[in-house]
């Protein structure tokens, strides 16, 4: 798993706020010692299926989309979570990616080295070409944020099983879904941690 830890750390974005533990930057600064300690911890988690309580905690903070925003809809909620947990989840995600062949070449979201700007470029090119040949273009935008909270976790697990995902990886994902706790931070005050249901 050491090589997977090194790969996951290299793929992590820098400058991200940490949850209740140390940052990836500190792990990198510790070089082989830091990577060795993280690898040992993740191997223990992987073998037992037990994620330490501190690593399963998240802190939600609301960031205003515009200055002076007061309505909930005008805020974007982000989750500050353990960087160690992020490394573990990155490793599992990379393992899943190697088993999935259904990701189309045209997909821009959640694909390395692609993003929203690629999708905008493709859409703009299609519209420009349609205008040149005087054809109609029909667009449909789906607000996935409305559907996100309604995702059935048991269905996700069923789909992952159908991909022949490793049982230990599945166990970790189940643990993350069903044993995670979160608190809300507003200004400098943090609520008590609650189970996420």
mmCIF file of C-alpha atoms in Angstrom:
data_model
loop_
_atom_site.group_PDB
_atom_site.id
_atom_site.type_symbol
_atom_site.label_atom_id
_atom_site.label_comp_id
_atom_site.label_asym_id
_atom_site.label_seq_id
_atom_site.Cartn_x
_atom_site.Cartn_y
_atom_site.Cartn_z
ATOM 1 C CA UNK A 1 0.000 0.000 0.000
ATOM 2 C CA UNK A 2 3.011 2.336 0.369
ATOM 3 C CA UNK A 3 3.071 3.089 -3.374
ATOM 4 C CA UNK A 4 -0.670 3.799 -3.294
ATOM 5 C CA UNK A 5 -0.182 6.201 -0.359
ATOM 6 C CA UNK A 6 2.590 8.017 -2.244
ATOM 7 C CA UNK A 7 0.423 8.258 -5.396
ATOM 8 C CA UNK A 8 -2.594 9.494 -3.410
ATOM 9 C CA UNK A 9 -0.499 12.149 -1.635
ATOM 10 C CA UNK A 10 0.881 13.378 -4.976
ATOM 11 C CA UNK A 11 -2.666 13.719 -6.320
ATOM 12 C CA UNK A 12 -3.940 15.680 -3.298
ATOM 13 C CA UNK A 13 -4.607 19.382 -3.741
ATOM 14 C CA UNK A 14 -2.462 21.636 -1.581
ATOM 15 C CA UNK A 15 -3.695 24.541 0.501
ATOM 16 C CA UNK A 16 -6.858 22.757 1.628
ATOM 17 C CA UNK A 17 -8.055 23.257 5.192
ATOM 18 C CA UNK A 18 -7.674 20.238 7.430
ATOM 19 C CA UNK A 19 -10.231 18.587 9.617
ATOM 20 C CA UNK A 20 -9.159 17.367 13.054
ATOM 21 C CA UNK A 21 -5.683 16.145 12.016
ATOM 22 C CA UNK A 22 -2.479 17.140 10.215
ATOM 23 C CA UNK A 23 -2.239 18.388 6.650
ATOM 24 C CA UNK A 24 -0.906 16.529 3.640
ATOM 25 C CA UNK A 25 1.831 19.144 3.418
ATOM 26 C CA UNK A 26 3.153 18.080 6.826
ATOM 27 C CA UNK A 27 3.075 14.403 5.819
ATOM 28 C CA UNK A 28 5.071 15.300 2.700
ATOM 29 C CA UNK A 29 7.562 17.282 4.797
ATOM 30 C CA UNK A 30 8.153 14.186 6.945
ATOM 31 C CA UNK A 31 9.114 12.313 3.741
ATOM 32 C CA UNK A 32 9.621 8.539 4.196
ATOM 33 C CA UNK A 33 8.886 8.692 7.932
ATOM 34 C CA UNK A 34 5.504 10.394 7.347
ATOM 35 C CA UNK A 35 4.564 8.125 4.453
ATOM 36 C CA UNK A 36 5.587 5.090 6.508
ATOM 37 C CA UNK A 37 3.411 6.123 9.466
ATOM 38 C CA UNK A 38 0.407 6.890 7.227
ATOM 39 C CA UNK A 39 0.873 3.572 5.393
ATOM 40 C CA UNK A 40 1.012 1.684 8.713
ATOM 41 C CA UNK A 41 -2.168 3.404 9.958
ATOM 42 C CA UNK A 42 -4.057 2.842 6.699
ATOM 43 C CA UNK A 43 -2.991 -0.821 6.576
ATOM 44 C CA UNK A 44 -4.365 -1.247 10.105
ATOM 45 C CA UNK A 45 -7.644 0.434 9.091
ATOM 46 C CA UNK A 46 -7.769 -1.685 5.950
ATOM 47 C CA UNK A 47 -7.175 -4.947 7.822
ATOM 48 C CA UNK A 48 -9.601 -4.284 10.693
ATOM 49 C CA UNK A 49 -12.233 -2.225 8.863
ATOM 50 C CA UNK A 50 -12.289 0.122 11.868
ATOM 51 C CA UNK A 51 -11.768 3.829 11.243
ATOM 52 C CA UNK A 52 -10.615 5.784 14.310
ATOM 53 C CA UNK A 53 -13.257 8.181 15.600
ATOM 54 C CA UNK A 54 -11.185 11.305 14.861
ATOM 55 C CA UNK A 55 -10.756 10.231 11.239
ATOM 56 C CA UNK A 56 -14.493 9.803 10.706
ATOM 57 C CA UNK A 57 -15.352 13.336 11.857
ATOM 58 C CA UNK A 58 -16.189 16.185 9.501
ATOM 59 C CA UNK A 59 -16.819 19.840 10.207
ATOM 60 C CA UNK A 60 -19.270 21.629 7.916
ATOM 61 C CA UNK A 61 -18.815 25.315 7.255
ATOM 62 C CA UNK A 62 -20.996 27.564 5.127
ATOM 63 C CA UNK A 63 -19.258 29.954 2.753
ATOM 64 C CA UNK A 64 -21.245 32.841 1.253
ATOM 65 C CA UNK A 65 -21.485 32.786 -2.536
ATOM 66 C CA UNK A 66 -21.713 36.599 -2.468
ATOM 67 C CA UNK A 67 -20.567 39.085 0.165
ATOM 68 C CA UNK A 68 -23.291 39.842 2.720
ATOM 69 C CA UNK A 69 -25.352 36.751 1.896
ATOM 70 C CA UNK A 70 -27.942 35.968 4.577
ATOM 71 C CA UNK A 71 -30.147 33.281 2.982
ATOM 72 C CA UNK A 72 -29.139 29.608 3.255
ATOM 73 C CA UNK A 73 -29.406 29.146 -0.534
ATOM 74 C CA UNK A 74 -26.755 31.843 -0.997
ATOM 75 C CA UNK A 75 -24.160 29.782 0.862
ATOM 76 C CA UNK A 76 -22.057 26.847 -0.258
ATOM 77 C CA UNK A 77 -21.455 24.208 2.398
ATOM 78 C CA UNK A 78 -18.075 22.521 2.468
ATOM 79 C CA UNK A 79 -16.854 19.711 4.653
ATOM 80 C CA UNK A 80 -13.505 19.842 6.419
ATOM 81 C CA UNK A 81 -12.333 16.300 6.931
ATOM 82 C CA UNK A 82 -9.214 14.478 7.956
ATOM 83 C CA UNK A 83 -6.442 14.529 5.355
ATOM 84 C CA UNK A 84 -5.549 10.968 6.396
ATOM 85 C CA UNK A 85 -9.125 9.958 5.546
ATOM 86 C CA UNK A 86 -8.864 11.817 2.236
ATOM 87 C CA UNK A 87 -5.727 9.825 1.405
ATOM 88 C CA UNK A 88 -7.554 6.570 2.205
ATOM 89 C CA UNK A 89 -10.560 7.560 0.102
ATOM 90 C CA UNK A 90 -8.292 8.665 -2.763
ATOM 91 C CA UNK A 91 -6.658 5.215 -2.753
ATOM 92 C CA UNK A 92 -10.053 3.499 -2.858
ATOM 93 C CA UNK A 93 -11.269 5.860 -5.594
ATOM 94 C CA UNK A 94 -8.208 5.084 -7.735
ATOM 95 C CA UNK A 95 -8.859 1.364 -7.262
ATOM 96 C CA UNK A 96 -12.488 1.811 -8.338
ATOM 97 C CA UNK A 97 -11.456 3.917 -11.349
ATOM 98 C CA UNK A 98 -9.266 1.040 -12.548
ATOM 99 C CA UNK A 99 -12.323 -1.248 -12.554
ATOM 100 C CA UNK A 100 -14.780 1.124 -14.234
ATOM 101 C CA UNK A 101 -14.870 1.200 -18.005
ATOM 102 C CA UNK A 102 -18.147 3.117 -18.289
ATOM 103 C CA UNK A 103 -16.589 6.584 -18.005
ATOM 104 C CA UNK A 104 -16.941 8.161 -21.438
ATOM 105 C CA UNK A 105 -14.102 10.087 -23.050
ATOM 106 C CA UNK A 106 -16.445 13.106 -23.187
ATOM 107 C CA UNK A 107 -17.058 13.189 -19.425
ATOM 108 C CA UNK A 108 -15.508 16.264 -17.817
ATOM 109 C CA UNK A 109 -16.679 16.046 -14.217
ATOM 110 C CA UNK A 110 -14.620 14.099 -11.692
ATOM 111 C CA UNK A 111 -12.047 13.145 -14.320
ATOM 112 C CA UNK A 112 -8.377 13.993 -13.884
ATOM 113 C CA UNK A 113 -7.155 16.957 -15.981
ATOM 114 C CA UNK A 114 -10.711 17.850 -17.053
ATOM 115 C CA UNK A 115 -13.239 20.229 -15.591
ATOM 116 C CA UNK A 116 -16.035 22.713 -16.120
ATOM 117 C CA UNK A 117 -13.991 24.810 -18.557
ATOM 118 C CA UNK A 118 -13.681 21.777 -20.865
ATOM 119 C CA UNK A 119 -17.456 21.240 -20.791
ATOM 120 C CA UNK A 120 -18.065 24.948 -21.502
ATOM 121 C CA UNK A 121 -15.650 24.828 -24.447
ATOM 122 C CA UNK A 122 -17.399 21.762 -25.919
ATOM 123 C CA UNK A 123 -20.835 23.342 -25.468
ATOM 124 C CA UNK A 124 -19.717 26.625 -27.015
ATOM 125 C CA UNK A 125 -18.190 24.786 -30.005
ATOM 126 C CA UNK A 126 -21.418 22.820 -30.539
ATOM 127 C CA UNK A 127 -23.532 25.975 -30.398
ATOM 128 C CA UNK A 128 -21.234 27.839 -32.806
ATOM 129 C CA UNK A 129 -21.345 24.965 -35.312
ATOM 130 C CA UNK A 130 -25.140 24.705 -34.991
ATOM 131 C CA UNK A 131 -25.443 28.437 -35.713
ATOM 132 C CA UNK A 132 -23.218 28.075 -38.795
ATOM 133 C CA UNK A 133 -25.497 25.397 -40.282
ATOM 134 C CA UNK A 134 -28.672 26.960 -38.877
ATOM 135 C CA UNK A 135 -29.692 24.025 -36.690
ATOM 136 C CA UNK A 136 -31.472 24.148 -33.335
ATOM 137 C CA UNK A 137 -29.656 23.171 -30.151
ATOM 138 C CA UNK A 138 -31.571 21.852 -27.165
ATOM 139 C CA UNK A 139 -30.036 21.910 -23.704
ATOM 140 C CA UNK A 140 -31.197 20.324 -20.495
ATOM 141 C CA UNK A 141 -29.634 21.238 -17.159
ATOM 142 C CA UNK A 142 -30.210 18.962 -14.188
ATOM 143 C CA UNK A 143 -29.793 20.286 -10.664
ATOM 144 C CA UNK A 144 -27.980 17.345 -9.099
ATOM 145 C CA UNK A 145 -27.687 19.196 -5.787
ATOM 146 C CA UNK A 146 -31.413 18.608 -5.291
ATOM 147 C CA UNK A 147 -31.008 14.864 -5.907
ATOM 148 C CA UNK A 148 -27.753 14.374 -4.000
ATOM 149 C CA UNK A 149 -29.358 14.021 -0.564
ATOM 150 C CA UNK A 150 -31.707 11.387 -1.954
ATOM 151 C CA UNK A 151 -29.009 8.977 -3.129
ATOM 152 C CA UNK A 152 -29.621 5.544 -1.633
ATOM 153 C CA UNK A 153 -26.365 4.405 -0.084
ATOM 154 C CA UNK A 154 -27.377 0.748 -0.218
ATOM 155 C CA UNK A 155 -27.741 1.076 -4.011
ATOM 156 C CA UNK A 156 -24.226 2.513 -4.258
ATOM 157 C CA UNK A 157 -22.904 -0.513 -2.354
ATOM 158 C CA UNK A 158 -24.842 -2.868 -4.663
ATOM 159 C CA UNK A 159 -23.321 -1.190 -7.723
ATOM 160 C CA UNK A 160 -19.822 -1.410 -6.247
ATOM 161 C CA UNK A 161 -20.319 -5.122 -5.540
ATOM 162 C CA UNK A 162 -21.270 -5.617 -9.196
ATOM 163 C CA UNK A 163 -17.905 -4.101 -10.157
ATOM 164 C CA UNK A 164 -16.240 -6.917 -8.163
ATOM 165 C CA UNK A 165 -14.816 -4.404 -5.745
ATOM 166 C CA UNK A 166 -12.571 -5.780 -3.017
ATOM 167 C CA UNK A 167 -14.517 -6.677 0.140
ATOM 168 C CA UNK A 168 -12.183 -4.674 2.381
ATOM 169 C CA UNK A 169 -12.635 -1.554 0.237
ATOM 170 C CA UNK A 170 -16.417 -2.014 0.417
ATOM 171 C CA UNK A 171 -16.244 -2.401 4.180
ATOM 172 C CA UNK A 172 -14.358 0.904 4.496
ATOM 173 C CA UNK A 173 -16.877 2.705 2.279
ATOM 174 C CA UNK A 174 -19.782 1.305 4.335
ATOM 175 C CA UNK A 175 -18.047 2.395 7.543
ATOM 176 C CA UNK A 176 -17.543 5.903 6.132
ATOM 177 C CA UNK A 177 -21.211 6.149 5.120
ATOM 178 C CA UNK A 178 -22.732 4.737 8.286
ATOM 179 C CA UNK A 179 -20.326 5.692 11.058
ATOM 180 C CA UNK A 180 -19.366 9.221 10.070
ATOM 181 C CA UNK A 181 -20.112 12.118 12.396
ATOM 182 C CA UNK A 182 -20.247 15.815 11.635
ATOM 183 C CA UNK A 183 -20.473 19.158 13.372
ATOM 184 C CA UNK A 184 -21.362 22.599 12.066
ATOM 185 C CA UNK A 185 -18.988 25.519 12.548
ATOM 186 C CA UNK A 186 -20.360 29.051 12.477
ATOM 187 C CA UNK A 187 -17.848 31.813 13.064
ATOM 188 C CA UNK A 188 -15.586 30.304 15.759
ATOM 189 C CA UNK A 189 -18.181 28.095 17.406
ATOM 190 C CA UNK A 190 -18.514 24.396 16.612
ATOM 191 C CA UNK A 191 -21.613 22.366 17.430
ATOM 192 C CA UNK A 192 -21.502 18.932 19.006
ATOM 193 C CA UNK A 193 -20.771 16.054 16.643
ATOM 194 C CA UNK A 194 -23.838 14.171 15.427
ATOM 195 C CA UNK A 195 -24.220 10.939 13.488
ATOM 196 C CA UNK A 196 -24.925 11.453 9.806
ATOM 197 C CA UNK A 197 -28.019 9.505 8.840
#
